[in-house]
Amino acid sequence: MAFERKTILESLHPHVKRIRATSMRKMFEENPARFADFSTSACGILLDYSKNQIDKKAMDALFDIARACEVEKNRNKMWAGEAINITENRAVMHMALRYDGDENLQVNGEEIMPKIRHELNRIEQYSNQIRTGEIVSSSGEKFTDIVNIGIGGSDLGPLMVTKALEPYISPDLQLHYVSNVDGAHIHDCLKRLNPKTTLFIIASKTFVTDETMTNAKTAKNWLITALGKDAVSKHFAAISTNIEACNEFGITKSKIFGFWDWVGGRYSIWSTIGLPVAIAIGFNNFKAFLSGAAQMDEHFRTAPPEKNLPVILALIAIWNRNGLNFSTNAILPYDQHLSRFPAYLQQLDMESNGKSVDISGYRVGYDTGAVIFGEAGTNGQHAFYQLLHQGTDIIPVDFLVAANSHENLPQHHEKLLANCFAQSEALMSGKNLSEVIEELALSGMSNEEIKTLAPHKVFEGNRVSNTLLYKKLDPKTLGSLIALYEHRVFVAGIIYNINSFDQWGVELGKQLAKKILPMVKEEKHKKGKNSSTNGLLEYFFRLKS
Ligand code: G6Q
């Protein structure tokens, strides 16, 4: 199987050879319709992929790959509730969480829509009651601060979405996210809060995650010290599949919101994990967020590959990674509200597709998921873009930008857009030596000065990017954008023939941390397996005051 995929991916080689003999700049000059040929839209999102090193033949070859790897068939398997997460024997049904149609979706012969709708109704009721003050704290006050304690998939999604939808949050409500086991995180959060008006949401699918449980206990002690034991049930809610453990912690049944094992952590923002978001933006906006994702699902499930945004985005990613050997992908939202979107996608993509064995357990003979990083524009321009423009690696970029901002500050938004469009053009077209020399000569420089400076001012260009342009970052558009990337990850995972839905790679570090903890607690326990860990422990005890 691994061999077959390798061969399929190698079918890109002749196209790479042809593409390397030309440049995007040339292709734009030769084809005035290049933008029209290589752009498409769905759910109010335009995808311009014309600034990639592709031509029609390469795209056709990529669509052939999608067909050969049976992307559509596998997509249908996911929708049918088959246990496509084979190493955990689980279905992958995050699409059902935002589904609003009449299909009777099932997992293991059990209808799942009634369960989903039941929990959604509870979220609606609870979020409304918190927002209106119908549910109050132990001192009878309205909650002003909500602290979500979770990590990974139980943190990154709600955190990113809360930031993204800030314009929809009323100023009298503050959302806080605590994830890191580093005591600084919870300490710095709590020091500004009034226990009487603080609600904690413990978000943990398993309710055993060490970081989350450590933070939850610290929060509980802080609350008890201030308000006494009886206050706990009023100030804590939980989102989990582990009801028993929530009860043990002291959280009452009416404040435990459930989800299911067929929702992966990094795909869980659409489930009750979205509770803090629903409290923050109101349930109607949360529904709009879900509907945006559902629209993208519908598009993904019905549009032909040639018009299918997630399929195209995935194929471009495959082309960049496996055809052109680019190993990274920068996510650069020109949208301050999307400042955590790169981190969110980092988990979504790298935890899903950072695998080295295929579905049958054989070592893959090709590269899989790329390194994802990013930062909101224009900030990155004054930091790491130097390498994007003139470094020795080509870093494929996804630019994201809204046509309209939420703020009535047009002079800001015009500059933001100009910068976004300028960056993709600069990366693509570059500036060659003769253009540089001409420019320097016009500025009145001597030949000697030009000779010294010119090579440093050359931009090779031919650097690739996608641009995603949408009307405004409203809840619906955000839902569509996230679902777009979820499906990009899925399609790439199918083509790589890997399981995009497990994450065994995070286990070893966790196990070792448990073994090393006693060695950190007490010097006499220090018996590491290697001289580095032992050396670090020894030095640690010397420094420890
Ligand atoms: C995501 C991963 C992981 C998970 C966290 C938190 O897909 O599974 O990031 O979300 O480890 O797990 P709990 O929600 O169980 O605390």
Coordinates of C-alpha atoms and ligand atoms in Angstrom, one line a residue:
M1 CA 0.0 0.0 0.0
A2 CA 2.8 2.5 1.0
F3 CA 4.5 1.6 -2.2
E4 CA 1.4 2.3 -4.2
R5 CA 1.0 5.8 -2.7
K6 CA 4.6 6.5 -3.3
T7 CA 4.1 5.7 -7.0
I8 CA 1.0 7.8 -7.1
L9 CA 2.8 10.8 -5.6
E10 CA 5.7 10.3 -7.9
S11 CA 3.4 10.8 -10.8
L12 CA 3.9 14.5 -10.0
H13 CA 7.6 14.4 -11.0
P14 CA 7.3 15.2 -14.7
H15 CA 5.0 18.1 -13.9
V16 CA 7.5 19.5 -11.3
K17 CA 10.2 19.3 -14.0
R18 CA 8.1 21.3 -16.4
I19 CA 7.1 23.9 -13.8
R20 CA 10.7 24.4 -12.7
A21 CA 11.6 25.4 -16.2
T22 CA 9.4 28.5 -16.0
S23 CA 8.3 31.0 -13.3
M24 CA 5.0 32.3 -12.0
R25 CA 5.9 35.7 -13.2
K26 CA 6.2 34.3 -16.7
M27 CA 3.0 32.3 -16.4
F28 CA 1.2 35.5 -15.3
E29 CA 2.6 37.4 -18.3
E30 CA 1.6 34.6 -20.7
N31 CA -1.9 34.1 -19.4
P32 CA -3.9 37.2 -18.5
A33 CA -6.7 34.9 -17.3
R34 CA -4.5 33.1 -14.8
F35 CA -6.4 34.5 -11.8
A36 CA -9.7 33.3 -13.3
D37 CA -8.2 29.9 -14.1
F38 CA -6.9 29.3 -10.7
S39 CA -9.4 30.8 -8.3
T40 CA -12.7 29.6 -7.0
S41 CA -15.1 30.5 -4.2
A42 CA -17.6 28.8 -1.9
C43 CA -19.4 29.9 1.3
G44 CA -18.4 33.5 0.8
I45 CA -14.7 32.7 0.7
L46 CA -12.6 33.3 -2.4
L47 CA -9.6 31.1 -2.8
D48 CA -7.0 32.6 -5.1
Y49 CA -4.4 29.9 -5.8
S50 CA -3.0 31.4 -8.9
K51 CA 0.2 32.5 -7.1
N52 CA 1.4 28.9 -6.9
Q53 CA 3.9 27.1 -9.1
I54 CA 1.2 25.3 -10.9
D55 CA -0.3 25.0 -14.4
K56 CA -3.4 23.3 -15.7
K57 CA -1.6 20.0 -16.3
A58 CA -0.2 19.9 -12.8
M59 CA -3.7 20.6 -11.4
D60 CA -5.2 17.8 -13.5
A61 CA -2.5 15.5 -12.3
L62 CA -3.4 16.5 -8.7
F63 CA -7.1 15.9 -9.3
D64 CA -6.2 12.5 -10.7
I65 CA -4.3 11.7 -7.5
A66 CA -7.4 12.7 -5.5
R67 CA -9.4 10.3 -7.6
A68 CA -6.8 7.5 -7.4
C69 CA -6.8 7.8 -3.6
E70 CA -10.6 7.7 -3.4
V71 CA -11.0 10.9 -1.5
E72 CA -14.7 10.9 -2.2
K73 CA -15.3 7.3 -1.1
N74 CA -13.4 8.0 2.1
R75 CA -15.3 11.2 2.8
N76 CA -18.5 9.2 2.5
K77 CA -17.1 6.6 4.9
M78 CA -16.5 9.4 7.5
W79 CA -20.0 10.8 7.0
A80 CA -21.5 7.3 7.3
G81 CA -19.9 7.0 10.8
E82 CA -17.4 4.2 10.0
A83 CA -14.6 3.8 12.5
I84 CA -12.0 5.5 10.2
N85 CA -9.9 6.3 13.2
I86 CA -8.7 2.7 13.2
T87 CA -6.1 2.8 16.0
E88 CA -8.7 4.0 18.4
N89 CA -11.6 2.2 16.7
R90 CA -13.6 5.4 16.6
A91 CA -15.9 7.1 14.1
V92 CA -15.0 10.7 13.2
M93 CA -18.2 12.7 13.3
H94 CA -17.4 16.3 14.0
M95 CA -19.4 17.2 10.9
A96 CA -22.5 15.9 12.6
L97 CA -22.1 18.4 15.4
R98 CA -22.9 21.3 13.1
Y99 CA -25.4 19.4 10.9
D100 CA -28.9 20.8 10.6
G101 CA -30.5 18.6 8.0
D102 CA -32.8 15.6 8.1
E103 CA -30.3 12.7 7.5
N104 CA -30.4 10.1 10.2
L105 CA -26.7 10.0 11.1
Q106 CA -25.5 7.0 13.0
V107 CA -22.5 5.6 14.9
N108 CA -22.5 1.9 15.6
G109 CA -26.1 1.7 14.7
E110 CA -27.1 4.4 17.1
E111 CA -28.7 7.7 16.0
I112 CA -26.5 10.6 17.1
M113 CA -28.4 13.7 16.1
P114 CA -30.9 13.5 19.0
K115 CA -28.0 13.4 21.4
I116 CA -26.2 16.3 19.7
R117 CA -29.4 18.4 19.7
H118 CA -30.0 17.6 23.3
E119 CA -26.6 18.9 24.4
L120 CA -27.0 21.9 22.1
N121 CA -30.2 22.8 23.8
R122 CA -28.5 22.6 27.2
I123 CA -25.8 24.9 25.9
E124 CA -28.4 27.3 24.7
Q125 CA -30.2 27.4 28.0
Y126 CA -27.1 27.5 30.2
S127 CA -25.3 30.2 28.1
N128 CA -28.4 32.4 28.1
Q129 CA -28.9 32.0 31.8
I130 CA -25.3 33.0 32.5
R131 CA -25.5 36.0 30.1
T132 CA -28.8 37.2 31.6
G133 CA -27.8 36.6 35.2
E134 CA -30.6 34.1 35.7
I135 CA -27.8 31.8 37.0
V136 CA -25.8 33.7 39.6
S137 CA -22.8 33.0 41.7
S138 CA -22.8 31.8 45.4
S139 CA -23.0 35.4 46.5
G140 CA -26.0 36.0 44.2
E141 CA -23.9 38.1 41.8
K142 CA -23.8 38.0 38.0
F143 CA -20.8 36.2 36.6
T144 CA -18.4 38.7 35.0
D145 CA -15.4 36.3 34.3
I146 CA -15.4 32.9 32.8
V147 CA -12.2 30.9 33.1
N148 CA -11.9 27.9 30.7
I149 CA -9.4 25.4 32.0
G150 CA -8.4 22.9 29.4
I151 CA -5.5 22.1 27.1
G152 CA -4.9 21.1 23.4
G153 CA -8.2 20.5 21.7
S154 CA -10.0 21.6 24.8
D155 CA -8.3 25.0 24.8
L156 CA -7.0 26.1 21.4
G157 CA -10.4 26.0 19.6
P158 CA -12.5 28.0 22.1
L159 CA -9.6 30.4 22.7
M160 CA -9.0 31.0 19.0
V161 CA -12.8 31.5 18.3
T162 CA -13.2 33.8 21.3
K163 CA -10.5 36.0 20.0
A164 CA -11.8 35.8 16.5
L165 CA -15.3 36.9 17.5
E166 CA -14.3 39.6 19.9
P167 CA -16.6 42.1 18.2
Y168 CA -19.6 40.0 19.3
I169 CA -18.6 39.9 23.0
S170 CA -20.1 42.4 25.4
P171 CA -17.5 44.4 27.3
D172 CA -18.9 43.3 30.7
L173 CA -17.9 39.7 30.1
Q174 CA -14.3 38.6 30.3
L175 CA -13.2 35.2 29.0
H176 CA -9.9 33.7 30.2
Y177 CA -8.2 30.5 29.1
V178 CA -5.8 28.6 31.3
S179 CA -4.0 25.7 29.8
N180 CA -0.3 25.4 30.8
V181 CA 0.7 23.4 33.8
D182 CA 3.2 26.2 34.5
G183 CA 1.7 27.7 37.6
A184 CA 2.3 31.1 36.1
H185 CA -0.6 30.7 33.8
I186 CA -3.3 30.1 36.4
H187 CA -1.6 32.4 39.0
D188 CA -1.5 35.3 36.6
C189 CA -5.1 34.7 35.6
L190 CA -6.5 34.4 39.1
K191 CA -4.7 37.4 40.6
R192 CA -7.0 39.8 38.7
L193 CA -10.2 38.0 39.4
N194 CA -12.9 38.3 42.0
P195 CA -13.9 34.8 43.2
K196 CA -17.5 36.0 43.8
T197 CA -18.1 36.7 40.1
T198 CA -15.9 34.0 38.5
L199 CA -17.2 30.9 36.8
F200 CA -14.8 28.0 36.0
I201 CA -15.4 25.7 33.1
I202 CA -13.2 22.6 33.3
A203 CA -13.0 21.3 29.7
S204 CA -11.5 17.9 29.4
K205 CA -12.8 15.1 27.3
T206 CA -11.2 12.5 29.5
F207 CA -11.1 14.5 32.8
V208 CA -7.7 13.0 33.6
T209 CA -5.4 15.2 31.6
D210 CA -2.6 16.1 34.1
E211 CA -2.3 19.8 33.2
T212 CA -6.0 20.4 33.3
M213 CA -6.6 18.5 36.5
T214 CA -3.7 20.3 38.2
N215 CA -5.1 23.7 37.2
A216 CA -8.6 22.7 38.1
K217 CA -7.6 21.7 41.6
T218 CA -5.6 25.0 42.1
A219 CA -8.7 26.9 40.9
K220 CA -10.9 24.9 43.3
N221 CA -8.6 25.6 46.3
W222 CA -8.5 29.3 45.4
L223 CA -12.3 29.4 45.4
I224 CA -12.7 27.4 48.6
T225 CA -10.1 29.7 50.4
A226 CA -12.2 32.7 49.4
L227 CA -15.8 31.5 49.5
G228 CA -15.8 28.1 51.3
K229 CA -16.5 24.6 50.1
D230 CA -20.2 25.1 49.4
A231 CA -19.4 27.6 46.7
V232 CA -17.8 25.0 44.4
S233 CA -21.0 23.6 42.9
K234 CA -22.1 27.2 41.9
H235 CA -18.8 28.2 40.4
F236 CA -17.7 25.2 38.4
A237 CA -19.1 23.6 35.3
A238 CA -17.5 20.8 33.2
I239 CA -17.4 19.7 29.6
S240 CA -16.4 16.0 29.5
T241 CA -17.2 12.5 28.5
N242 CA -16.2 11.3 32.0
I243 CA -19.3 12.1 34.1
E244 CA -18.1 10.1 37.1
A245 CA -14.8 12.1 37.5
C246 CA -16.7 15.4 37.1
N247 CA -19.0 14.3 40.0
E248 CA -16.1 13.3 42.1
F249 CA -14.6 16.8 41.5
G250 CA -17.8 18.3 42.9
I251 CA -19.5 19.4 39.7
T252 CA -23.3 18.8 39.7
K253 CA -25.0 16.9 36.9
S254 CA -26.9 20.0 35.6
K255 CA -23.5 21.7 35.0
I256 CA -21.8 18.8 33.2
F257 CA -22.0 19.0 29.4
G258 CA -21.3 15.9 27.5
F259 CA -19.7 14.9 24.2
W260 CA -18.7 11.7 22.7
D261 CA -15.6 9.6 21.8
W262 CA -16.3 10.1 18.1
V263 CA -15.3 13.8 18.5
G264 CA -11.5 14.2 18.4
G265 CA -10.1 16.9 20.7
R266 CA -8.8 19.1 17.9
Y267 CA -12.2 18.8 16.1
S268 CA -14.3 19.5 19.2
I269 CA -14.9 23.3 19.0
W270 CA -18.4 22.5 17.5
S271 CA -19.3 20.4 20.5
T272 CA -20.0 21.5 24.1
I273 CA -16.3 22.4 24.1
G274 CA -17.7 25.6 22.4
L275 CA -19.6 26.4 25.7
P276 CA -17.4 29.4 26.6
V277 CA -17.8 30.7 23.1
A278 CA -21.6 30.4 23.3
I279 CA -21.5 32.3 26.6
A280 CA -19.3 34.9 25.1
I281 CA -21.0 35.6 21.8
G282 CA -24.6 34.4 22.6
F283 CA -26.2 31.3 21.4
N284 CA -27.6 32.8 18.1
N285 CA -24.1 33.7 17.1
F286 CA -22.8 30.3 18.1
K287 CA -25.5 28.8 15.9
A288 CA -24.4 31.0 13.0
F289 CA -20.8 29.7 13.6
L290 CA -22.1 26.1 13.4
S291 CA -24.1 26.9 10.2
G292 CA -21.0 28.4 8.5
A293 CA -19.2 25.1 9.1
A294 CA -22.2 23.1 8.0
Q295 CA -22.3 25.0 4.7
M296 CA -18.7 24.2 4.1
D297 CA -19.4 20.6 4.9
E298 CA -22.2 20.6 2.3
H299 CA -19.9 22.1 -0.3
F300 CA -17.1 19.6 0.6
R301 CA -19.6 16.7 0.3
T302 CA -21.2 17.8 -3.0
A303 CA -18.9 20.0 -5.1
P304 CA -16.8 18.4 -7.8
P305 CA -13.1 18.2 -7.0
E306 CA -12.3 20.9 -9.5
K307 CA -14.6 23.4 -7.7
N308 CA -14.1 22.0 -4.2
L309 CA -12.3 24.5 -2.0
P310 CA -11.0 22.0 0.7
V311 CA -9.9 19.5 -2.1
I312 CA -8.0 22.2 -4.0
L313 CA -6.4 23.6 -0.8
A314 CA -5.3 20.1 0.1
L315 CA -4.0 19.3 -3.4
I316 CA -2.0 22.5 -3.4
A317 CA -0.5 21.5 0.0
I318 CA 0.4 18.1 -1.5
W319 CA 1.9 19.7 -4.5
N320 CA 4.0 22.0 -2.4
R321 CA 5.1 19.3 0.0
N322 CA 5.5 16.2 -2.2
G323 CA 6.0 17.8 -5.6
L324 CA 8.1 20.8 -4.9
N325 CA 9.6 19.6 -1.5
F326 CA 8.6 22.6 0.5
S327 CA 8.4 21.5 4.1
T328 CA 6.6 24.3 5.8
N329 CA 3.4 26.3 5.5
A330 CA 3.0 29.8 7.0
I331 CA -0.5 30.8 7.9
L332 CA -0.6 34.6 7.8
P333 CA -4.0 36.1 8.6
Y334 CA -4.2 39.9 7.9
D335 CA -6.9 39.9 10.5
Q336 CA -5.9 40.7 14.1
H337 CA -8.9 38.7 15.3
L338 CA -7.4 35.6 13.8
S339 CA -4.2 36.0 15.8
R340 CA -4.5 32.5 17.3
F341 CA -5.7 30.9 14.0
P342 CA -2.1 29.9 13.1
A343 CA -1.7 28.1 16.5
Y344 CA -5.1 26.4 16.1
L345 CA -4.2 25.2 12.6
Q346 CA -0.8 24.1 13.9
Q347 CA -2.5 21.6 16.1
L348 CA -5.2 20.7 13.6
D349 CA -2.7 19.9 10.8
M350 CA 0.4 18.8 12.6
E351 CA -1.3 16.5 15.1
S352 CA -3.4 15.1 12.4
N353 CA -0.9 14.6 9.6
G354 CA 2.4 14.5 11.4
K355 CA 2.6 10.7 10.9
S356 CA 5.3 8.3 9.5
V357 CA 3.4 5.1 9.2
D358 CA 0.4 4.5 6.9
I359 CA -2.9 3.1 7.8
S360 CA -1.6 -0.5 7.6
G361 CA 1.4 0.3 9.9
Y362 CA 4.1 0.5 7.1
R363 CA 6.6 3.3 7.1
V364 CA 5.6 5.8 4.4
G365 CA 8.0 6.3 1.6
Y366 CA 7.1 10.0 1.2
D367 CA 6.8 13.2 3.2
T368 CA 3.6 13.8 5.1
G369 CA 2.4 16.9 7.0
A370 CA 4.3 20.1 6.7
V371 CA 5.4 22.4 9.6
I372 CA 2.7 25.0 10.2
F373 CA 3.5 28.3 11.8
G374 CA 2.3 31.8 11.5
E375 CA 1.4 35.2 12.9
A376 CA -1.0 38.0 12.2
G377 CA 0.0 40.4 9.4
T378 CA 1.3 43.1 9.4
N379 CA 3.3 42.1 12.6
G380 CA 5.2 39.3 10.9
Q381 CA 6.3 41.7 8.1
H382 CA 8.6 43.4 10.7
A383 CA 9.9 40.1 12.0
F384 CA 10.2 36.9 10.0
Y385 CA 9.1 37.9 6.5
Q386 CA 12.8 38.6 5.7
L387 CA 13.3 34.8 5.4
L388 CA 10.1 34.4 3.4
H389 CA 11.3 36.9 0.8
Q390 CA 15.1 36.2 0.7
G391 CA 15.8 33.1 2.7
T392 CA 17.1 29.9 1.1
D393 CA 13.8 28.0 1.6
I394 CA 10.6 28.7 0.0
I395 CA 7.8 28.9 2.6
P396 CA 4.3 28.5 1.1
V397 CA 2.0 31.0 2.6
D398 CA -1.8 31.2 3.2
F399 CA -2.9 34.8 3.4
L400 CA -6.3 35.4 5.0
V401 CA -8.1 38.8 4.8
A402 CA -11.5 40.3 5.2
A403 CA -12.9 42.9 2.8
N404 CA -14.5 44.7 5.7
S405 CA -13.5 45.2 9.2
H406 CA -15.7 45.5 12.3
E407 CA -14.1 48.8 13.3
N408 CA -15.0 52.1 11.7
L409 CA -11.3 52.8 11.0
P410 CA -11.1 52.7 7.2
Q411 CA -7.6 54.1 7.0
H412 CA -6.4 51.1 9.0
H413 CA -8.2 48.5 7.0
E414 CA -7.2 50.0 3.6
K415 CA -3.5 49.8 4.7
L416 CA -4.0 46.2 6.0
L417 CA -5.4 45.1 2.7
A418 CA -2.8 46.9 0.7
N419 CA -0.1 45.2 2.7
C420 CA -1.7 41.7 2.3
F421 CA -2.0 42.0 -1.5
A422 CA 1.5 43.5 -1.7
Q423 CA 3.1 40.7 0.1
S424 CA 1.7 37.9 -2.1
E425 CA 2.7 40.0 -5.2
A426 CA 6.2 40.6 -3.8
L427 CA 6.7 37.0 -3.0
M428 CA 5.5 35.9 -6.5
S429 CA 7.1 38.5 -8.7
G430 CA 10.3 39.4 -6.8
K431 CA 12.7 41.9 -8.2
N432 CA 15.5 40.8 -10.4
L433 CA 19.1 42.1 -10.7
S434 CA 18.5 44.4 -13.6
E435 CA 15.4 45.9 -12.0
V436 CA 17.4 46.5 -8.8
I437 CA 20.3 48.1 -10.7
E438 CA 17.9 50.4 -12.6
E439 CA 16.2 51.5 -9.4
L440 CA 19.5 52.2 -7.7
A441 CA 20.9 54.1 -10.7
L442 CA 17.7 56.3 -10.7
S443 CA 18.3 57.1 -7.1
G444 CA 21.7 58.6 -8.1
M445 CA 24.1 55.9 -6.7
S446 CA 27.5 55.5 -8.1
N447 CA 28.4 52.3 -10.0
E448 CA 30.6 51.1 -7.2
E449 CA 27.8 51.6 -4.7
I450 CA 25.4 49.8 -6.9
K451 CA 27.8 46.9 -7.3
T452 CA 28.0 46.5 -3.5
L453 CA 24.4 46.9 -2.8
A454 CA 22.5 45.3 -5.7
P455 CA 22.9 41.6 -4.8
H456 CA 21.4 42.2 -1.4
K457 CA 18.4 43.9 -2.8
V458 CA 17.5 41.1 -5.3
F459 CA 14.3 39.2 -4.6
E460 CA 14.2 35.8 -6.4
G461 CA 10.4 35.8 -6.4
N462 CA 8.6 32.7 -7.6
R463 CA 7.5 32.2 -3.9
V464 CA 4.1 30.6 -3.5
S465 CA 1.0 31.6 -1.7
N466 CA -2.8 31.2 -1.5
T467 CA -5.0 34.1 -0.6
L468 CA -8.4 33.6 1.1
L469 CA -10.6 36.7 0.9
Y470 CA -14.0 36.9 2.6
K471 CA -16.5 39.7 3.3
K472 CA -16.2 40.0 7.0
L473 CA -15.0 37.8 9.9
D474 CA -18.5 37.1 11.2
P475 CA -19.4 33.8 13.1
K476 CA -20.6 32.1 9.9
T477 CA -17.5 32.9 7.9
L478 CA -15.3 31.8 10.8
G479 CA -17.2 28.5 10.9
S480 CA -16.7 28.0 7.2
L481 CA -13.0 28.9 7.4
I482 CA -12.3 26.4 10.1
A483 CA -14.2 23.6 8.4
L484 CA -12.3 24.4 5.2
Y485 CA -9.0 23.7 6.9
E486 CA -10.4 20.6 8.7
H487 CA -11.3 19.1 5.3
R488 CA -8.0 20.2 3.8
V489 CA -6.3 18.1 6.6
F490 CA -8.7 15.2 5.9
V491 CA -8.1 15.1 2.2
A492 CA -4.3 15.3 2.6
G493 CA -4.5 12.5 5.2
I494 CA -6.4 10.3 2.8
I495 CA -3.9 11.0 0.0
Y496 CA -1.0 10.2 2.5
N497 CA -3.0 7.1 3.5
I498 CA -2.4 7.9 7.2
N499 CA -4.8 8.0 10.2
S500 CA -5.4 11.8 10.7
F501 CA -7.4 11.2 13.8
D502 CA -5.1 9.7 16.4
Q503 CA -2.1 11.3 18.1
W504 CA 0.1 8.6 19.6
G505 CA 3.1 10.9 19.2
V506 CA 2.2 12.9 22.2
E507 CA 2.2 9.8 24.5
L508 CA 5.9 9.1 25.1
G509 CA 6.7 12.5 26.6
K510 CA 3.7 12.2 28.9
Q511 CA 4.9 8.7 30.1
L512 CA 8.4 9.9 30.7
A513 CA 7.2 13.0 32.6
K514 CA 5.5 10.7 35.0
K515 CA 8.7 8.8 35.6
I516 CA 10.8 11.9 35.9
L517 CA 8.5 13.7 38.3
P518 CA 9.7 11.8 41.5
M519 CA 13.3 12.5 40.4
V520 CA 12.4 16.3 40.3
K521 CA 10.6 16.1 43.6
E522 CA 13.4 14.4 45.6
E523 CA 17.0 14.3 44.8
K524 CA 17.4 10.7 46.0
H525 CA 15.2 9.5 43.2
K526 CA 17.4 10.7 40.4
K527 CA 18.1 7.7 38.3
G528 CA 17.7 8.7 34.7
K529 CA 18.6 6.5 31.8
N530 CA 21.0 8.9 30.2
S531 CA 23.7 11.2 31.3
S532 CA 22.0 14.3 29.8
T533 CA 18.8 13.9 31.9
N534 CA 20.9 13.0 34.9
G535 CA 23.2 16.0 34.4
L536 CA 20.2 18.3 34.0
L537 CA 18.6 16.9 37.2
E538 CA 21.9 17.3 39.1
Y539 CA 22.3 20.9 37.9
F540 CA 18.7 21.6 38.7
F541 CA 19.2 20.6 42.3
R542 CA 22.3 22.8 42.5
L543 CA 20.2 25.8 41.3
K544 CA 17.1 25.0 43.3
S545 CA 16.8 27.3 46.3
Ligands
G6Q1 C1 -6.5 16.6 20.3 C2 -5.8 15.9 21.3 C3 -5.4 16.7 22.5 C4 -6.5 16.8 23.6 C5 -5.8 17.3 24.9 C6 -6.8 17.5 26.0 O1 -7.0 16.2 19.3 O2 -6.5 14.8 21.6 O3 -5.0 18.0 22.2 O4 -7.5 17.6 23.2 O5 -4.8 16.4 25.2 O6 -7.5 16.3 26.3 P1 -8.7 16.2 27.2 O7 -9.8 17.0 26.6 O8 -9.1 14.8 27.4 O9 -8.2 16.9 28.5

